[in-house]
């Protein structure tokens, strides 16, 4: 009886690790990249505030992108999230791919989405 109780306790301690999300680092990377884009597009920030906040996020993104690229659980995952991330490398690993192309991350992001200054300036705000 006592050994059954000890076994149950050990299983309960190990089971959260077994069911842990293997793609948590990729999900965190996605959230951080979204935060960067949100800051870049925030009209309430002036240039200095935007640069300061962006620099902090750039540093975190560099580390997070490295962690995801080195995480065997992510690279070997067959989940749709992981497949999409690596199929869209240029957008997922924004800071690294922008550095490879020697562009600022925001310029790189816009070019990957085929958004030009001309198309942005000719766009009209409105509800759909």
Tab-separated table of N, CA and C in Angstrom, residues 36-118:
chain	number	residue	atom	x	y	z
A	36	UNK	N	6.786	43.310	-30.719
A	36	UNK	CA	7.650	44.203	-31.491
A	36	UNK	C	6.860	44.903	-32.589
A	37	UNK	N	6.082	44.152	-33.326
A	37	UNK	CA	5.297	44.743	-34.403
A	37	UNK	C	4.261	45.716	-33.862
A	38	UNK	N	3.703	45.394	-32.711
A	38	UNK	CA	2.737	46.283	-32.082
A	38	UNK	C	3.384	47.617	-31.709
A	39	UNK	N	4.586	47.570	-31.173
A	39	UNK	CA	5.303	48.805	-30.822
A	39	UNK	C	5.647	49.595	-32.080
A	40	UNK	N	6.093	48.893	-33.114
A	40	UNK	CA	6.464	49.578	-34.349
A	40	UNK	C	5.275	50.284	-35.000
A	41	UNK	N	4.094	49.746	-34.821
A	41	UNK	CA	2.904	50.308	-35.456
A	41	UNK	C	2.072	51.188	-34.533
A	42	UNK	N	2.529	51.384	-33.307
A	42	UNK	CA	1.769	52.171	-32.333
A	42	UNK	C	1.900	53.669	-32.630
A	43	UNK	N	0.807	54.329	-33.015
A	43	UNK	CA	0.890	55.749	-33.356
A	43	UNK	C	1.061	56.666	-32.143
A	44	UNK	N	0.832	56.158	-30.949
A	44	UNK	CA	0.946	57.009	-29.752
A	44	UNK	C	2.388	57.184	-29.281
A	45	UNK	N	3.322	56.421	-29.840
A	45	UNK	CA	4.726	56.526	-29.436
A	45	UNK	C	5.471	57.489	-30.347
A	46	UNK	N	6.352	58.288	-29.747
A	46	UNK	CA	7.211	59.124	-30.592
A	46	UNK	C	8.429	58.286	-31.009
A	47	UNK	N	9.257	58.841	-31.869
A	47	UNK	CA	10.385	58.101	-32.431
A	47	UNK	C	11.328	57.571	-31.353
A	48	UNK	N	11.652	58.402	-30.367
A	48	UNK	CA	12.582	58.003	-29.310
A	48	UNK	C	12.001	56.846	-28.485
A	49	UNK	N	10.739	56.944	-28.099
A	49	UNK	CA	10.099	55.878	-27.319
A	49	UNK	C	10.058	54.576	-28.122
A	50	UNK	N	9.715	54.693	-29.392
A	50	UNK	CA	9.630	53.508	-30.257
A	50	UNK	C	10.986	52.832	-30.377
A	51	UNK	N	12.043	53.611	-30.579
A	51	UNK	CA	13.392	53.033	-30.701
A	51	UNK	C	13.832	52.375	-29.404
A	52	UNK	N	13.551	53.038	-28.289
A	52	UNK	CA	13.969	52.501	-26.998
A	52	UNK	C	13.271	51.180	-26.706
A	53	UNK	N	11.965	51.135	-26.887
A	53	UNK	CA	11.224	49.901	-26.627
A	53	UNK	C	11.605	48.805	-27.616
A	54	UNK	N	11.836	49.184	-28.861
A	54	UNK	CA	12.201	48.202	-29.879
A	54	UNK	C	13.553	47.568	-29.583
A	55	UNK	N	14.512	48.358	-29.134
A	55	UNK	CA	15.833	47.816	-28.835
A	55	UNK	C	15.776	46.751	-27.749
A	56	UNK	N	14.947	46.986	-26.749
A	56	UNK	CA	14.795	45.977	-25.687
A	56	UNK	C	14.210	44.689	-26.250
A	57	UNK	N	13.236	44.817	-27.101
A	57	UNK	CA	12.612	43.626	-27.686
A	57	UNK	C	13.564	42.942	-28.656
A	58	UNK	N	14.351	43.700	-29.430
A	58	UNK	CA	15.324	43.094	-30.342
A	58	UNK	C	16.265	42.163	-29.601
A	59	UNK	N	16.756	42.626	-28.458
A	59	UNK	CA	17.686	41.793	-27.677
A	59	UNK	C	17.026	40.493	-27.230
A	60	UNK	N	15.796	40.612	-26.737
A	60	UNK	CA	15.080	39.408	-26.302
A	60	UNK	C	14.792	38.491	-27.487
A	61	UNK	N	14.413	39.071	-28.621
A	61	UNK	CA	14.103	38.261	-29.797
A	61	UNK	C	15.322	37.492	-30.297
A	62	UNK	N	16.475	38.120	-30.276
A	62	UNK	CA	17.697	37.422	-30.708
A	62	UNK	C	17.897	36.169	-29.862
A	63	UNK	N	17.781	36.319	-28.557
A	63	UNK	CA	17.952	35.168	-27.662
A	63	UNK	C	16.869	34.125	-27.892
A	64	UNK	N	15.632	34.570	-28.025
A	64	UNK	CA	14.529	33.623	-28.197
A	64	UNK	C	14.625	32.888	-29.535
A	65	UNK	N	15.020	33.590	-30.572
A	65	UNK	CA	15.172	32.936	-31.874
A	65	UNK	C	16.256	31.867	-31.813
A	66	UNK	N	17.353	32.164	-31.140
A	66	UNK	CA	18.413	31.165	-30.978
A	66	UNK	C	17.912	29.951	-30.197
A	67	UNK	N	17.141	30.224	-29.140
A	67	UNK	CA	16.619	29.116	-28.328
A	67	UNK	C	15.709	28.215	-29.160
A	68	UNK	N	14.845	28.802	-29.962
A	68	UNK	CA	13.926	28.004	-30.781
A	68	UNK	C	14.699	27.213	-31.822
A	69	UNK	N	15.673	27.837	-32.461
A	69	UNK	CA	16.446	27.135	-33.495
A	69	UNK	C	17.265	25.982	-32.920
A	70	UNK	N	17.648	26.084	-31.654
A	70	UNK	CA	18.447	25.021	-31.022
A	70	UNK	C	17.593	24.006	-30.277
A	71	UNK	N	16.301	24.256	-30.168
A	71	UNK	CA	15.407	23.371	-29.421
A	71	UNK	C	15.004	22.193	-30.294
A	72	UNK	N	15.532	21.014	-29.983
A	72	UNK	CA	15.245	19.815	-30.775
A	72	UNK	C	13.771	19.447	-30.753
A	73	UNK	N	13.076	19.780	-29.666
A	73	UNK	CA	11.645	19.470	-29.595
A	73	UNK	C	10.872	20.260	-30.645
A	74	UNK	N	11.289	21.485	-30.898
A	74	UNK	CA	10.606	22.312	-31.900
A	74	UNK	C	11.006	21.889	-33.303
A	75	UNK	N	12.299	21.739	-33.533
A	75	UNK	CA	12.767	21.419	-34.882
A	75	UNK	C	12.314	20.044	-35.351
A	76	UNK	N	12.085	19.127	-34.422
A	76	UNK	CA	11.631	17.788	-34.826
A	76	UNK	C	10.120	17.621	-34.709
A	77	UNK	N	9.423	18.659	-34.307
A	77	UNK	CA	7.973	18.576	-34.125
A	77	UNK	C	7.265	18.525	-35.472
A	78	UNK	N	6.196	17.755	-35.513
A	78	UNK	CA	5.382	17.682	-36.725
A	78	UNK	C	4.100	18.506	-36.585
A	79	UNK	N	4.035	19.345	-35.573
A	79	UNK	CA	2.841	20.160	-35.369
A	79	UNK	C	2.733	21.220	-36.459
A	80	UNK	N	1.527	21.672	-36.687
A	80	UNK	CA	1.279	22.689	-37.699
A	80	UNK	C	1.992	23.997	-37.362
A	81	UNK	N	2.013	24.343	-36.078
A	81	UNK	CA	2.678	25.575	-35.642
A	81	UNK	C	4.160	25.548	-36.001
A	82	UNK	N	4.829	24.449	-35.711
A	82	UNK	CA	6.261	24.335	-36.004
A	82	UNK	C	6.512	24.312	-37.509
A	83	UNK	N	5.686	23.598	-38.237
A	83	UNK	CA	5.853	23.541	-39.694
A	83	UNK	C	5.680	24.915	-40.321
A	84	UNK	N	4.648	25.644	-39.886
A	84	UNK	CA	4.437	26.991	-40.413
A	84	UNK	C	5.587	27.919	-40.056
A	85	UNK	N	6.104	27.772	-38.853
A	85	UNK	CA	7.205	28.630	-38.414
A	85	UNK	C	8.426	28.447	-39.308
A	86	UNK	N	8.771	27.218	-39.629
A	86	UNK	CA	9.959	26.984	-40.442
A	86	UNK	C	9.694	27.200	-41.927
A	87	UNK	N	8.458	27.044	-42.369
A	87	UNK	CA	8.123	27.360	-43.753
A	87	UNK	C	8.174	28.865	-44.002
A	88	UNK	N	7.900	29.639	-42.981
A	88	UNK	CA	7.941	31.101	-43.069
A	88	UNK	C	9.120	31.628	-42.241
A	89	UNK	N	10.283	31.052	-42.458
A	89	UNK	CA	11.484	31.386	-41.691
A	89	UNK	C	11.729	32.890	-41.651
A	90	UNK	N	11.593	33.546	-42.796
A	90	UNK	CA	11.902	34.972	-42.894
A	90	UNK	C	11.044	35.823	-41.966
A	91	UNK	N	9.828	35.380	-41.687
A	91	UNK	CA	8.949	36.129	-40.794
A	91	UNK	C	9.039	35.630	-39.357
A	92	UNK	N	9.232	34.334	-39.173
A	92	UNK	CA	9.311	33.779	-37.824
A	92	UNK	C	10.573	34.243	-37.114
A	93	UNK	N	11.690	34.136	-37.781
A	93	UNK	CA	12.975	34.510	-37.196
A	93	UNK	C	13.366	35.880	-37.756
A	94	UNK	N	12.560	36.847	-37.427
A	94	UNK	CA	12.601	38.185	-38.014
A	94	UNK	C	13.935	38.890	-37.800
A	95	UNK	N	14.459	38.861	-36.600
A	95	UNK	CA	15.695	39.595	-36.310
A	95	UNK	C	16.880	38.952	-37.020
A	96	UNK	N	16.961	37.629	-37.004
A	96	UNK	CA	18.067	36.951	-37.676
A	96	UNK	C	17.996	37.137	-39.193
A	97	UNK	N	16.823	36.953	-39.756
A	97	UNK	CA	16.724	37.075	-41.211
A	97	UNK	C	16.904	38.516	-41.664
A	98	UNK	N	16.484	39.484	-40.853
A	98	UNK	CA	16.721	40.886	-41.227
A	98	UNK	C	18.208	41.220	-41.145
A	99	UNK	N	18.901	40.649	-40.186
A	99	UNK	CA	20.349	40.868	-40.076
A	99	UNK	C	21.072	40.246	-41.279
A	100	UNK	N	20.611	39.081	-41.722
A	100	UNK	CA	21.207	38.440	-42.893
A	100	UNK	C	21.038	39.300	-44.141
A	101	UNK	N	19.915	40.002	-44.232
A	101	UNK	CA	19.658	40.859	-45.393
A	101	UNK	C	20.107	42.302	-45.175
A	102	UNK	N	20.685	42.557	-44.000
A	102	UNK	CA	21.190	43.893	-43.655
A	102	UNK	C	20.108	44.957	-43.774
A	103	UNK	N	18.942	44.639	-43.220
A	103	UNK	CA	17.810	45.554	-43.175
A	103	UNK	C	17.321	45.673	-41.739
A	104	UNK	N	16.725	46.813	-41.391
A	104	UNK	CA	16.064	46.868	-40.082
A	104	UNK	C	14.899	45.871	-40.057
A	105	UNK	N	14.591	45.290	-38.905
A	105	UNK	CA	13.527	44.279	-38.846
A	105	UNK	C	12.188	44.743	-39.422
A	106	UNK	N	11.799	45.973	-39.177
A	106	UNK	CA	10.515	46.443	-39.695
A	106	UNK	C	10.526	46.530	-41.217
A	107	UNK	N	11.616	47.012	-41.794
A	107	UNK	CA	11.734	47.075	-43.253
A	107	UNK	C	11.716	45.680	-43.849
A	108	UNK	N	12.409	44.770	-43.189
A	108	UNK	CA	12.432	43.385	-43.662
A	108	UNK	C	11.036	42.769	-43.601
A	109	UNK	N	10.325	43.013	-42.516
A	109	UNK	CA	8.979	42.470	-42.350
A	109	UNK	C	8.059	42.985	-43.454
A	110	UNK	N	8.120	44.289	-43.704
A	110	UNK	CA	7.284	44.880	-44.753
A	110	UNK	C	7.633	44.326	-46.130
A	111	UNK	N	8.915	44.158	-46.404
A	111	UNK	CA	9.312	43.632	-47.718
A	111	UNK	C	8.883	42.172	-47.889
A	112	UNK	N	8.931	41.387	-46.826
A	112	UNK	CA	8.490	39.992	-46.906
A	112	UNK	C	6.990	39.883	-47.164
A	113	UNK	N	6.250	40.873	-46.704
A	113	UNK	CA	4.800	40.886	-46.933
A	113	UNK	C	4.440	41.636	-48.210
A	114	UNK	N	5.448	42.036	-48.984
A	114	UNK	CA	5.266	42.783	-50.232
A	114	UNK	C	4.491	44.076	-50.023
A	115	UNK	N	4.775	44.759	-48.919
A	115	UNK	CA	4.180	46.065	-48.655
A	115	UNK	C	5.212	47.135	-48.974
A	116	UNK	N	4.852	48.033	-49.857
A	116	UNK	CA	5.746	49.123	-50.230
A	116	UNK	C	5.212	50.421	-49.650
A	117	UNK	N	6.053	51.428	-49.644
A	117	UNK	CA	5.615	52.747	-49.188
A	117	UNK	C	4.437	53.222	-50.036
A	118	UNK	N	4.518	52.967	-51.327
A	118	UNK	CA	3.454	53.373	-52.249
A	118	UNK	C	2.126	52.717	-51.880
